[in-house]
């Protein structure tokens, strides 16, 4: 894009560098500078093209979405909706909802990706199989083997029991497609 608009060929020499390591080398600094030095020219050119084609409002609409903080909020009580599961039974969905909310809160508190805590397929399997004890938890293939005897394993078992005690009137209903 930079080459097409400005005629300058950017170096790819530090493309796959570890930017967290300090101090940056002169090659990395040069690469980083090249990465931003032509942005104004690119912006001016693309803005002019959008204006010429009557599409400026398209970008403004998209930018409005991207700059709204609500776009990036992940309410823990809604986290279960992003997880694929092979069952639409309300009791299974209640367990999934409880586990997903716990994981989402933990991920947000620790600033970690959800999958680093427990993967989606593991949560789905726990919801499906409803383990009652460490042995039941250990049999779930998607869970790491050592989790059954850990504090996290105990927390998962507690959450499964908690979800099963939620009154049926509060269970999530399957989403019709």
Coordinates of C-alpha atoms in Angstrom, one line a residue:
X1 CA 0.0 0.0 0.0
X2 CA 2.8 2.4 1.0
X3 CA 4.7 1.6 -2.2
X4 CA 1.6 2.0 -4.4
X5 CA 0.7 5.4 -2.9
X6 CA 4.1 7.0 -2.1
X7 CA 6.5 5.0 -4.3
X8 CA 8.7 4.0 -1.3
X9 CA 9.6 0.4 -0.8
X10 CA 9.5 -0.6 2.9
X11 CA 12.0 -2.9 4.4
X12 CA 10.7 -6.2 5.7
X13 CA 13.9 -6.9 7.7
X14 CA 12.4 -6.7 11.2
X15 CA 8.9 -7.9 10.3
X16 CA 9.0 -10.9 12.7
X17 CA 10.9 -9.3 15.6
X18 CA 10.2 -9.5 19.3
X19 CA 9.1 -6.0 20.0
X20 CA 9.0 -6.5 23.8
X21 CA 12.7 -7.0 24.0
X22 CA 14.6 -3.8 24.9
X23 CA 16.7 -2.0 23.9
X24 CA 15.5 -2.0 20.3
X25 CA 18.3 -2.4 17.7
X26 CA 18.9 0.3 15.1
X27 CA 17.4 -2.0 12.5
X28 CA 14.2 -2.4 14.6
X29 CA 14.0 1.4 15.1
X30 CA 14.5 2.1 11.4
X31 CA 11.8 -0.5 10.6
X32 CA 9.4 1.0 13.2
X33 CA 10.0 4.5 11.8
X34 CA 9.4 3.3 8.2
X35 CA 6.2 1.7 9.5
X36 CA 4.7 5.1 10.5
X37 CA 6.5 7.8 8.5
X38 CA 4.3 7.4 5.5
X39 CA 1.0 7.1 7.3
X40 CA 0.0 10.7 6.7
X41 CA 0.5 10.4 2.9
X42 CA -1.4 7.1 2.9
X43 CA -4.2 8.7 4.9
X44 CA -4.5 11.7 2.7
X45 CA -4.5 9.6 -0.5
X46 CA -7.1 7.1 0.8
X47 CA -9.3 9.9 2.3
X48 CA -9.3 11.6 -1.1
X49 CA -10.3 8.4 -2.8
X50 CA -13.1 7.8 -0.4
X51 CA -14.4 11.4 -0.9
X52 CA -14.1 11.0 -4.7
X53 CA -16.1 7.8 -4.6
X54 CA -18.7 9.1 -2.2
X55 CA -17.9 6.5 0.5
X56 CA -16.6 8.7 3.3
X57 CA -19.8 7.9 5.4
X58 CA -19.0 4.2 5.1
X59 CA -15.7 4.7 6.9
X60 CA -17.3 7.0 9.5
X61 CA -20.0 4.4 10.3
X62 CA -17.3 1.7 10.7
X63 CA -15.1 3.9 12.8
X64 CA -18.0 4.8 15.0
X65 CA -18.4 1.1 15.8
X66 CA -14.7 0.6 16.4
X67 CA -14.3 3.6 18.7
X68 CA -17.4 2.8 20.9
X69 CA -16.2 1.2 24.1
X70 CA -19.4 -1.0 24.2
X71 CA -18.0 -2.8 21.1
X72 CA -15.2 -4.3 23.3
X73 CA -17.2 -5.2 26.4
X74 CA -17.7 -8.9 27.1
X75 CA -20.4 -9.3 29.7
X76 CA -19.6 -12.5 31.7
X77 CA -23.2 -13.6 31.7
X78 CA -23.2 -13.6 27.9
X79 CA -19.9 -15.4 27.4
X80 CA -21.6 -18.8 27.0
X81 CA -23.2 -17.7 23.8
X82 CA -19.9 -17.7 22.0
X83 CA -19.2 -21.3 22.8
X84 CA -20.2 -24.1 20.5
X85 CA -21.8 -27.0 22.2
X86 CA -23.5 -30.2 21.0
X87 CA -26.5 -29.8 23.2
X88 CA -29.4 -27.4 23.5
X89 CA -30.7 -28.8 26.7
X90 CA -31.4 -26.0 29.2
X91 CA -29.7 -27.7 32.1
X92 CA -26.5 -28.1 30.0
X93 CA -26.7 -24.5 28.9
X94 CA -27.1 -23.4 32.5
X95 CA -23.8 -25.2 33.5
X96 CA -22.1 -23.8 30.4
X97 CA -23.4 -20.3 31.3
X98 CA -22.1 -20.5 34.8
X99 CA -18.7 -21.9 33.8
X100 CA -18.3 -19.4 31.0
X101 CA -19.1 -16.4 33.3
X102 CA -16.6 -17.6 35.8
X103 CA -13.9 -18.0 33.1
X104 CA -14.7 -14.6 31.6
X105 CA -14.4 -12.9 35.0
X106 CA -11.1 -14.6 35.7
X107 CA -9.8 -13.8 32.3
X108 CA -10.7 -10.1 32.7
X109 CA -9.3 -10.0 36.2
X110 CA -6.0 -11.6 35.2
X111 CA -5.9 -9.9 31.8
X112 CA -5.4 -13.3 30.1
X113 CA -7.0 -14.8 27.0
X114 CA -10.0 -17.0 27.9
X115 CA -8.4 -20.0 26.3
X116 CA -5.3 -19.8 28.5
X117 CA -7.6 -20.4 31.5
X118 CA -9.7 -23.2 30.0
X119 CA -10.5 -23.8 26.4
X120 CA -14.1 -23.6 25.0
X121 CA -14.3 -27.3 24.2
X122 CA -13.3 -28.2 27.7
X123 CA -16.1 -26.0 29.1
X124 CA -18.6 -27.5 26.7
X125 CA -17.5 -31.0 27.7
X126 CA -17.8 -30.2 31.4
X127 CA -21.3 -28.9 30.8
X128 CA -22.3 -32.0 28.8
X129 CA -20.9 -34.6 31.2
X130 CA -21.7 -32.8 34.4
X131 CA -18.9 -34.4 36.5
X132 CA -19.7 -34.9 40.2
X133 CA -16.2 -35.6 41.5
X134 CA -12.4 -35.5 40.7
X135 CA -12.7 -38.8 38.8
X136 CA -15.5 -37.5 36.6
X137 CA -13.5 -34.4 35.9
X138 CA -10.4 -36.4 35.1
X139 CA -12.3 -38.4 32.5
X140 CA -13.0 -35.2 30.4
X141 CA -10.5 -35.4 27.6
X142 CA -10.5 -31.7 26.8
X143 CA -9.3 -30.8 30.3
X144 CA -5.6 -30.9 31.2
X145 CA -5.0 -34.1 33.2
X146 CA -3.7 -32.3 36.3
X147 CA -6.7 -30.0 36.7
X148 CA -8.9 -32.5 38.5
X149 CA -6.9 -32.4 41.7
X150 CA -6.3 -28.6 41.6
X151 CA -8.1 -25.7 43.1
X152 CA -9.4 -24.9 39.6
X153 CA -10.8 -28.4 39.4
X154 CA -12.6 -28.0 42.7
X155 CA -14.0 -24.7 41.5
X156 CA -15.3 -26.3 38.4
X157 CA -17.0 -29.0 40.4
X158 CA -18.5 -26.4 42.7
X159 CA -19.8 -24.4 39.7
X160 CA -21.4 -27.4 38.1
X161 CA -23.3 -28.1 41.4
X162 CA -24.2 -24.5 41.7
X163 CA -25.6 -24.4 38.2
X164 CA -27.6 -27.5 38.8
X165 CA -29.2 -25.9 41.8
X166 CA -30.4 -22.8 39.8
X167 CA -34.2 -22.8 39.6
X168 CA -35.4 -24.1 36.2
X169 CA -37.2 -20.8 35.5
X170 CA -33.7 -19.1 35.3
X171 CA -32.1 -21.7 32.9
X172 CA -31.2 -20.3 29.5
X173 CA -33.3 -21.4 26.6
X174 CA -31.8 -22.7 23.4
X175 CA -31.5 -20.1 20.7
X176 CA -33.7 -21.0 17.7
X177 CA -31.9 -20.7 14.4

